mmCIF file of C-alpha atoms in Angstrom:
data_model
loop_
_atom_site.group_PDB
_atom_site.id
_atom_site.type_symbol
_atom_site.label_atom_id
_atom_site.label_comp_id
_atom_site.label_asym_id
_atom_site.label_seq_id
_atom_site.Cartn_x
_atom_site.Cartn_y
_atom_site.Cartn_z
ATOM 1 C CA MET A 1 -76.943 1.892 21.078
ATOM 2 C CA THR A 2 -77.246 4.511 18.338
ATOM 3 C CA LEU A 3 -80.467 4.510 16.360
ATOM 4 C CA PRO A 4 -80.372 5.278 12.641
ATOM 5 C CA ALA A 5 -82.024 8.537 11.680
ATOM 6 C CA LEU A 6 -85.557 7.810 10.563
ATOM 7 C CA LEU A 7 -86.227 11.267 9.199
ATOM 8 C CA PRO A 8 -84.016 13.587 7.162
ATOM 9 C CA GLY A 9 -82.401 16.325 9.184
ATOM 10 C CA THR A 10 -82.989 14.931 12.683
ATOM 11 C CA THR A 11 -80.801 16.507 15.320
ATOM 12 C CA ALA A 12 -79.571 15.983 18.841
ATOM 13 C CA SER A 13 -81.210 17.923 21.665
ATOM 14 C CA ALA A 14 -81.546 17.794 25.426
ATOM 15 C CA VAL A 15 -84.183 15.070 25.087
ATOM 16 C CA THR A 16 -82.632 12.938 22.328
ATOM 17 C CA ASP A 17 -81.047 10.467 24.743
ATOM 18 C CA ALA A 18 -84.370 9.930 26.502
ATOM 19 C CA TYR A 19 -86.138 9.226 23.213
ATOM 20 C CA THR A 20 -83.345 6.868 22.191
ATOM 21 C CA ARG A 21 -83.757 4.937 25.438
ATOM 22 C CA LEU A 22 -87.515 4.810 24.908
ATOM 23 C CA ALA A 23 -87.027 3.210 21.497
ATOM 24 C CA GLU A 24 -84.550 0.705 22.931
ATOM 25 C CA VAL A 25 -87.010 -0.683 25.467
ATOM 26 C CA PHE A 26 -90.139 -0.167 23.343
ATOM 27 C CA PRO A 27 -89.204 -0.522 19.649
ATOM 28 C CA GLY A 28 -92.803 0.036 18.582
ATOM 29 C CA LEU A 29 -92.440 3.751 19.268
ATOM 30 C CA ARG A 30 -89.701 6.086 18.073
ATOM 31 C CA ALA A 31 -89.505 9.827 18.556
ATOM 32 C CA GLU A 32 -87.217 11.952 16.389
ATOM 33 C CA VAL A 33 -86.237 15.532 17.162
ATOM 34 C CA LEU A 34 -86.417 17.960 14.241
ATOM 35 C CA GLY A 35 -83.861 20.689 13.733
ATOM 36 C CA ASP A 36 -84.962 24.318 13.684
ATOM 37 C CA GLY A 37 -84.995 24.523 9.899
ATOM 38 C CA ASP A 38 -86.375 21.058 9.201
ATOM 39 C CA PRO A 39 -89.945 20.820 7.920
ATOM 40 C CA ALA A 40 -92.310 18.543 9.777
ATOM 41 C CA PRO A 41 -93.014 15.318 7.867
ATOM 42 C CA SER A 42 -96.287 15.097 5.972
ATOM 43 C CA GLY A 43 -98.050 12.671 3.673
ATOM 44 C CA ALA A 44 -97.605 8.879 3.794
ATOM 45 C CA GLY A 45 -99.717 8.487 6.916
ATOM 46 C CA TRP A 46 -98.350 11.466 8.873
ATOM 47 C CA VAL A 47 -100.746 13.740 10.735
ATOM 48 C CA GLY A 48 -99.944 16.880 12.694
ATOM 49 C CA ALA A 49 -101.187 17.119 16.259
ATOM 50 C CA ASP A 50 -102.567 20.526 15.332
ATOM 51 C CA GLU A 51 -104.630 18.837 12.598
ATOM 52 C CA LEU A 52 -106.117 16.442 15.150
ATOM 53 C CA ALA A 53 -106.821 19.383 17.429
ATOM 54 C CA ALA A 54 -108.681 21.136 14.596
ATOM 55 C CA GLY A 55 -111.158 18.239 14.529
ATOM 56 C CA GLY A 56 -111.713 18.279 10.765
ATOM 57 C CA ARG A 57 -110.904 16.042 7.820
ATOM 58 C CA ALA A 58 -107.542 14.921 9.217
ATOM 59 C CA LEU A 59 -109.283 13.641 12.336
ATOM 60 C CA ASP A 60 -111.872 11.868 10.162
ATOM 61 C CA THR A 61 -109.049 10.050 8.379
ATOM 62 C CA PHE A 62 -107.305 9.257 11.646
ATOM 63 C CA LEU A 63 -110.434 7.729 13.174
ATOM 64 C CA ALA A 64 -111.238 5.772 10.007
ATOM 65 C CA TRP A 65 -108.208 3.628 10.879
ATOM 66 C CA ASP A 66 -109.660 2.831 14.313
ATOM 67 C CA ASN A 67 -113.059 2.064 12.845
ATOM 68 C CA ALA A 68 -111.536 -0.337 10.312
ATOM 69 C CA GLN A 69 -109.436 -1.989 13.027
ATOM 70 C CA VAL A 70 -112.501 -2.753 15.162
ATOM 71 C CA LEU A 71 -114.365 -4.181 12.175
ATOM 72 C CA ARG A 72 -111.374 -6.295 11.185
ATOM 73 C CA ASP A 73 -110.439 -7.609 14.615
ATOM 74 C CA TYR A 74 -113.829 -7.915 16.305
ATOM 75 C CA GLY A 75 -116.262 -8.311 13.419
ATOM 76 C CA GLN A 76 -118.639 -5.599 14.566
ATOM 77 C CA GLN A 77 -119.288 -1.896 14.207
ATOM 78 C CA ALA A 78 -118.329 0.151 17.260
ATOM 79 C CA ARG A 79 -120.248 3.249 18.259
ATOM 80 C CA PRO A 80 -118.717 6.485 16.905
ATOM 81 C CA ASP A 81 -117.869 7.686 20.420
ATOM 82 C CA VAL A 82 -116.111 4.386 21.139
ATOM 83 C CA VAL A 83 -114.065 4.693 17.949
ATOM 84 C CA ALA A 84 -113.113 8.243 18.954
ATOM 85 C CA SER A 85 -112.095 7.022 22.425
ATOM 86 C CA PHE A 86 -109.846 4.373 20.890
ATOM 87 C CA GLY A 87 -108.314 6.947 18.556
ATOM 88 C CA LEU A 88 -107.647 9.426 21.362
ATOM 89 C CA HIS A 89 -105.937 6.742 23.430
ATOM 90 C CA ARG A 90 -103.745 5.674 20.520
ATOM 91 C CA TYR A 91 -102.519 9.229 20.076
ATOM 92 C CA ALA A 92 -102.412 10.499 23.661
ATOM 93 C CA TRP A 93 -100.535 7.489 25.114
ATOM 94 C CA PRO A 94 -97.384 8.041 22.993
ATOM 95 C CA ALA A 95 -97.731 11.833 22.976
ATOM 96 C CA CYS A 96 -97.621 12.023 26.775
ATOM 97 C CA LEU A 97 -94.411 9.978 26.763
ATOM 98 C CA LEU A 98 -92.717 12.785 24.834
ATOM 99 C CA VAL A 99 -92.896 14.762 28.073
ATOM 100 C CA THR A 100 -92.846 12.146 30.827
ATOM 101 C CA VAL A 101 -89.927 9.998 29.629
ATOM 102 C CA PRO A 102 -87.350 12.839 29.489
ATOM 103 C CA TRP A 103 -88.596 13.985 32.895
ATOM 104 C CA PHE A 104 -88.329 10.493 34.371
ATOM 105 C CA LEU A 105 -84.923 9.681 32.900
ATOM 106 C CA HIS A 106 -83.098 13.028 32.867
ATOM 107 C CA ARG A 107 -85.244 15.568 34.691
ATOM 108 C CA ARG A 108 -85.854 17.553 31.510
ATOM 109 C CA VAL A 109 -89.322 18.662 30.462
ATOM 110 C CA PRO A 110 -89.778 19.672 26.817
ATOM 111 C CA GLN A 111 -92.459 22.076 25.667
ATOM 112 C CA ILE A 112 -94.350 20.485 22.784
ATOM 113 C CA PRO A 113 -97.335 22.559 21.611
ATOM 114 C CA VAL A 114 -99.518 20.837 19.023
ATOM 115 C CA GLU A 115 -97.929 22.650 16.098
ATOM 116 C CA ASP A 116 -94.594 21.019 16.944
ATOM 117 C CA VAL A 117 -95.581 17.320 16.878
ATOM 118 C CA ALA A 118 -96.453 14.980 13.996
ATOM 119 C CA PHE A 119 -97.444 11.320 14.255
ATOM 120 C CA GLN A 120 -97.230 8.338 11.912
ATOM 121 C CA ARG A 121 -99.359 5.775 13.696
ATOM 122 C CA THR A 122 -98.741 2.793 11.410
ATOM 123 C CA LEU A 123 -94.982 2.995 11.940
ATOM 124 C CA GLY A 124 -95.206 4.257 15.521
ATOM 125 C CA HIS A 125 -93.094 7.316 14.724
ATOM 126 C CA LEU A 126 -93.310 10.786 16.261
ATOM 127 C CA ALA A 127 -91.528 13.859 14.942
ATOM 128 C CA VAL A 128 -90.981 16.603 17.514
ATOM 129 C CA ARG A 129 -89.613 20.119 17.375
ATOM 130 C CA VAL A 130 -88.300 21.038 20.833
ATOM 131 C CA ARG A 131 -87.974 24.807 21.105
ATOM 132 C CA GLY A 132 -87.468 24.883 24.863
ATOM 133 C CA PHE A 133 -87.327 22.729 27.964
ATOM 134 C CA ALA A 134 -87.308 23.051 31.742
ATOM 135 C CA CYS A 135 -84.583 21.530 33.902
ATOM 136 C CA LEU A 136 -83.019 21.717 37.349
ATOM 137 C CA PRO A 137 -80.145 24.039 38.300
ATOM 138 C CA ASP A 138 -77.535 21.252 38.458
ATOM 139 C CA ASP A 139 -78.380 19.835 35.018
ATOM 140 C CA PRO A 140 -75.497 20.256 32.523
ATOM 141 C CA ALA A 141 -78.159 20.958 29.900
ATOM 142 C CA ALA A 142 -79.051 24.171 31.738
ATOM 143 C CA ALA A 143 -76.429 25.921 29.608
ATOM 144 C CA LEU A 144 -78.053 24.887 26.322
ATOM 145 C CA PRO A 145 -80.172 27.229 24.201
ATOM 146 C CA GLY A 146 -83.832 26.976 25.119
ATOM 147 C CA ALA A 147 -83.186 25.798 28.685
ATOM 148 C CA ARG A 148 -85.351 27.244 31.440
ATOM 149 C CA VAL A 149 -84.097 26.483 34.926
ATOM 150 C CA VAL A 150 -86.640 25.868 37.692
ATOM 151 C CA ALA A 151 -85.972 25.790 41.395
ATOM 152 C CA ASP A 152 -86.610 22.216 42.468
ATOM 153 C CA GLU A 153 -88.384 18.902 41.902
ATOM 154 C CA ALA A 154 -91.791 20.314 42.814
ATOM 155 C CA ALA A 155 -91.408 23.088 40.263
ATOM 156 C CA LEU A 156 -90.316 20.558 37.663
ATOM 157 C CA ARG A 157 -93.398 18.410 38.338
ATOM 158 C CA ALA A 158 -95.503 21.512 37.714
ATOM 159 C CA GLU A 159 -93.688 21.900 34.382
ATOM 160 C CA VAL A 160 -94.576 18.308 33.452
ATOM 161 C CA LEU A 161 -98.260 18.903 34.083
ATOM 162 C CA ALA A 162 -98.203 22.226 32.245
ATOM 163 C CA ALA A 163 -96.380 20.778 29.214
ATOM 164 C CA VAL A 164 -98.798 17.853 28.910
ATOM 165 C CA ALA A 165 -101.802 20.139 29.351
ATOM 166 C CA GLU A 166 -100.516 22.567 26.710
ATOM 167 C CA HIS A 167 -100.306 19.717 24.217
ATOM 168 C CA ILE A 168 -103.227 17.490 25.166
ATOM 169 C CA GLY A 169 -105.753 20.235 25.928
ATOM 170 C CA PRO A 170 -106.230 21.263 22.270
ATOM 171 C CA VAL A 171 -106.266 17.597 21.210
ATOM 172 C CA LEU A 172 -109.080 16.918 23.681
ATOM 173 C CA ASP A 173 -110.952 19.861 22.165
ATOM 174 C CA GLY A 174 -110.609 18.254 18.736
ATOM 175 C CA PHE A 175 -111.749 14.800 19.802
ATOM 176 C CA GLY A 176 -114.295 15.944 22.388
ATOM 177 C CA PRO A 177 -117.366 16.549 20.183
ATOM 178 C CA ARG A 178 -117.091 12.986 18.842
ATOM 179 C CA MET A 179 -116.783 11.324 22.240
ATOM 180 C CA ARG A 180 -120.002 12.247 24.066
ATOM 181 C CA ARG A 181 -118.048 13.004 27.236
ATOM 182 C CA GLY A 182 -117.777 16.111 29.362
ATOM 183 C CA LYS A 183 -114.581 18.019 30.057
ATOM 184 C CA ARG A 184 -113.927 16.229 33.343
ATOM 185 C CA ALA A 185 -114.214 12.807 31.693
ATOM 186 C CA LEU A 186 -111.871 13.865 28.901
ATOM 187 C CA TRP A 187 -109.272 15.055 31.391
ATOM 188 C CA GLY A 188 -109.741 11.792 33.273
ATOM 189 C CA MET A 189 -108.630 10.044 30.097
ATOM 190 C CA ALA A 190 -105.634 12.362 29.821
ATOM 191 C CA THR A 191 -104.707 11.605 33.428
ATOM 192 C CA ASP A 192 -104.805 7.885 32.695
ATOM 193 C CA GLU A 193 -102.589 8.275 29.633
ATOM 194 C CA VAL A 194 -99.961 10.148 31.658
ATOM 195 C CA VAL A 195 -99.923 7.499 34.384
ATOM 196 C CA GLU A 196 -100.278 4.296 32.410
ATOM 197 C CA GLY A 197 -97.854 5.261 29.668
ATOM 198 C CA LEU A 198 -94.951 6.032 32.001
ATOM 199 C CA TRP A 199 -95.853 3.126 34.306
ATOM 200 C CA TYR A 200 -95.574 0.709 31.393
ATOM 201 C CA ILE A 201 -92.311 2.125 30.042
ATOM 202 C CA ALA A 202 -90.785 2.209 33.534
ATOM 203 C CA HIS A 203 -91.627 -1.483 33.914
ATOM 204 C CA LEU A 204 -89.645 -2.166 30.734
ATOM 205 C CA LEU A 205 -86.804 -0.065 32.143
ATOM 206 C CA GLY A 206 -86.816 -2.068 35.383
ATOM 207 C CA GLU A 207 -87.882 1.007 37.373
ATOM 208 C CA GLU A 208 -91.574 0.379 37.969
ATOM 209 C CA GLN A 209 -91.562 1.160 41.678
ATOM 210 C CA ARG A 210 -89.765 4.484 41.193
ATOM 211 C CA ALA A 211 -92.247 5.452 38.501
ATOM 212 C CA MET A 212 -95.186 4.653 40.771
ATOM 213 C CA THR A 213 -93.690 6.790 43.544
ATOM 214 C CA GLU A 214 -92.995 9.697 41.223
ATOM 215 C CA LEU A 215 -96.390 9.522 39.532
ATOM 216 C CA GLU A 216 -98.080 9.621 42.931
ATOM 217 C CA ALA A 217 -96.152 12.821 43.687
ATOM 218 C CA LEU A 218 -96.961 14.207 40.224
ATOM 219 C CA LEU A 219 -100.696 13.619 40.575
ATOM 220 C CA PRO A 220 -101.728 13.985 44.222
ATOM 221 C CA GLY A 221 -105.349 14.654 43.263
ATOM 222 C CA THR A 222 -105.389 18.450 43.437
ATOM 223 C CA THR A 223 -103.888 19.371 40.066
ATOM 224 C CA LYS A 224 -106.557 20.761 37.769
ATOM 225 C CA PRO A 225 -107.497 20.100 35.015
ATOM 226 C CA TYR A 226 -106.249 16.558 35.732
ATOM 227 C CA VAL A 227 -108.688 14.246 37.472
ATOM 228 C CA GLY A 228 -107.876 12.183 40.542
ATOM 229 C CA THR A 229 -104.625 10.701 41.782
ATOM 230 C CA ALA A 230 -102.257 8.240 40.140
ATOM 231 C CA GLY A 231 -104.517 5.625 41.743
ATOM 232 C CA PHE A 232 -101.978 2.934 42.557
ATOM 233 C CA ARG A 233 -102.705 0.207 45.072
ATOM 234 C CA GLU A 234 -101.573 -3.327 45.774
ATOM 235 C CA LEU A 235 -103.421 -6.610 45.655
ATOM 236 C CA THR A 236 -102.280 -9.906 47.126
ATOM 237 C CA GLY A 237 -101.700 -12.853 44.815
ATOM 238 C CA PRO A 238 -102.511 -16.508 45.548
ATOM 239 C CA ASN A 239 -99.048 -17.087 47.043
ATOM 240 C CA GLY A 240 -98.975 -13.887 49.061
ATOM 241 C CA GLU A 241 -97.125 -11.923 46.398
ATOM 242 C CA SER A 242 -97.729 -8.214 45.851
ATOM 243 C CA LEU A 243 -99.563 -7.353 42.640
ATOM 244 C CA PRO A 244 -99.510 -3.623 41.840
ATOM 245 C CA THR A 245 -102.584 -2.226 40.122
ATOM 246 C CA ARG A 246 -104.373 1.073 39.790
ATOM 247 C CA ASP A 247 -107.871 2.391 39.301
ATOM 248 C CA ARG A 248 -108.366 4.366 36.116
ATOM 249 C CA ALA A 249 -110.011 7.762 36.316
ATOM 250 C CA SER A 250 -111.887 6.967 33.089
ATOM 251 C CA CYS A 251 -113.090 4.064 30.981
ATOM 252 C CA CYS A 252 -111.792 3.394 27.459
ATOM 253 C CA LEU A 253 -115.155 1.756 26.526
ATOM 254 C CA PHE A 254 -113.507 -1.431 25.287
ATOM 255 C CA TYR A 255 -116.194 -3.363 27.174
ATOM 256 C CA THR A 256 -118.716 -2.188 24.563
ATOM 257 C CA VAL A 257 -116.817 -4.282 22.013
ATOM 258 C CA ARG A 258 -115.741 -7.174 24.240
ATOM 259 C CA PRO A 259 -117.874 -7.204 27.439
ATOM 260 C CA GLU A 260 -116.094 -10.300 28.725
ATOM 261 C CA ASP A 261 -112.600 -8.805 28.379
ATOM 262 C CA THR A 262 -112.258 -5.640 30.431
ATOM 263 C CA CYS A 263 -108.892 -3.973 31.051
ATOM 264 C CA VAL A 264 -107.110 -4.939 34.249
ATOM 265 C CA THR A 265 -107.197 -1.334 35.557
ATOM 266 C CA CYS A 266 -110.794 -0.674 34.442
ATOM 267 C CA PRO A 267 -113.166 0.564 37.162
ATOM 268 C CA ARG A 268 -115.491 -2.254 36.039
ATOM 269 C CA THR A 269 -112.931 -4.996 36.788
ATOM 270 C CA CYS A 270 -113.271 -6.456 40.290
ATOM 271 C CA ASP A 271 -110.244 -7.299 42.410
ATOM 272 C CA THR A 272 -110.729 -11.042 42.076
ATOM 273 C CA GLU A 273 -110.562 -10.745 38.308
ATOM 274 C CA ARG A 274 -107.570 -8.417 38.552
ATOM 275 C CA VAL A 275 -105.668 -10.965 40.631
ATOM 276 C CA ARG A 276 -106.466 -13.640 38.046
ATOM 277 C CA LYS A 277 -105.233 -11.455 35.191
ATOM 278 C CA LEU A 278 -102.097 -10.355 37.035
ATOM 279 C CA THR A 279 -101.028 -13.794 38.260
ATOM 280 C CA PRO A 280 -98.607 -15.488 35.850
ATOM 281 C CA THR A 281 -99.775 -18.842 34.540
ATOM 282 C CA VAL A 282 -97.334 -21.718 34.391
#
């Protein structure tokens, strides 16, 4: 399936096929690769990741959307730190996929510093300028401009963590003062976005188990500044079936808006409730 170009001047790159596949299984998110001479989109709801990282007026506007959404959908005012947590999640979840999906599908890891990514949240569009990427020696893309060949799978996993940290670290700095959380808690949120984003997309791809295995290898629990392991474990359903779950390294604070409706991977959700949520109803 060939997607129509959503932005003028989009171009093919080593990660274009991965982003195309992402849009096929999850149409709510589309990532377009910008050519070297193409300007990043602006206006009409677009925000640069570097603007979010700066923590100024652009971040105020970005979080105003989250504040209005809580008021509209839940009829109450959320705390400012809760609004900021929602806003960070809604940016970081898709942004991490820019790195993890090409790695998972094609073993290519793009470098995406904050100045090279723009986001249109209402449309679910990302614009990305990929100046370089890491790959394995046997990858045909190793001959392309901007390719950086690494020795093996372990080295490539290190590239994934470095690429995400290069992008998300400044974004955490921008959101951090509004969130009333320390650095470890912020990186716990980043860890969760890496794991849960790819886990979800891999489920849509029909490769959930492979993703769980690879995420466990990616995050063994000793990779600073990330916090904890991938956290996967299995529960047993009412008919003896296996129900995969995980324990988040952080809390999104949704319980402050809806105490009775915690996330299935929330540290506050007991296993009995998880089994109930994960068991299909007839």
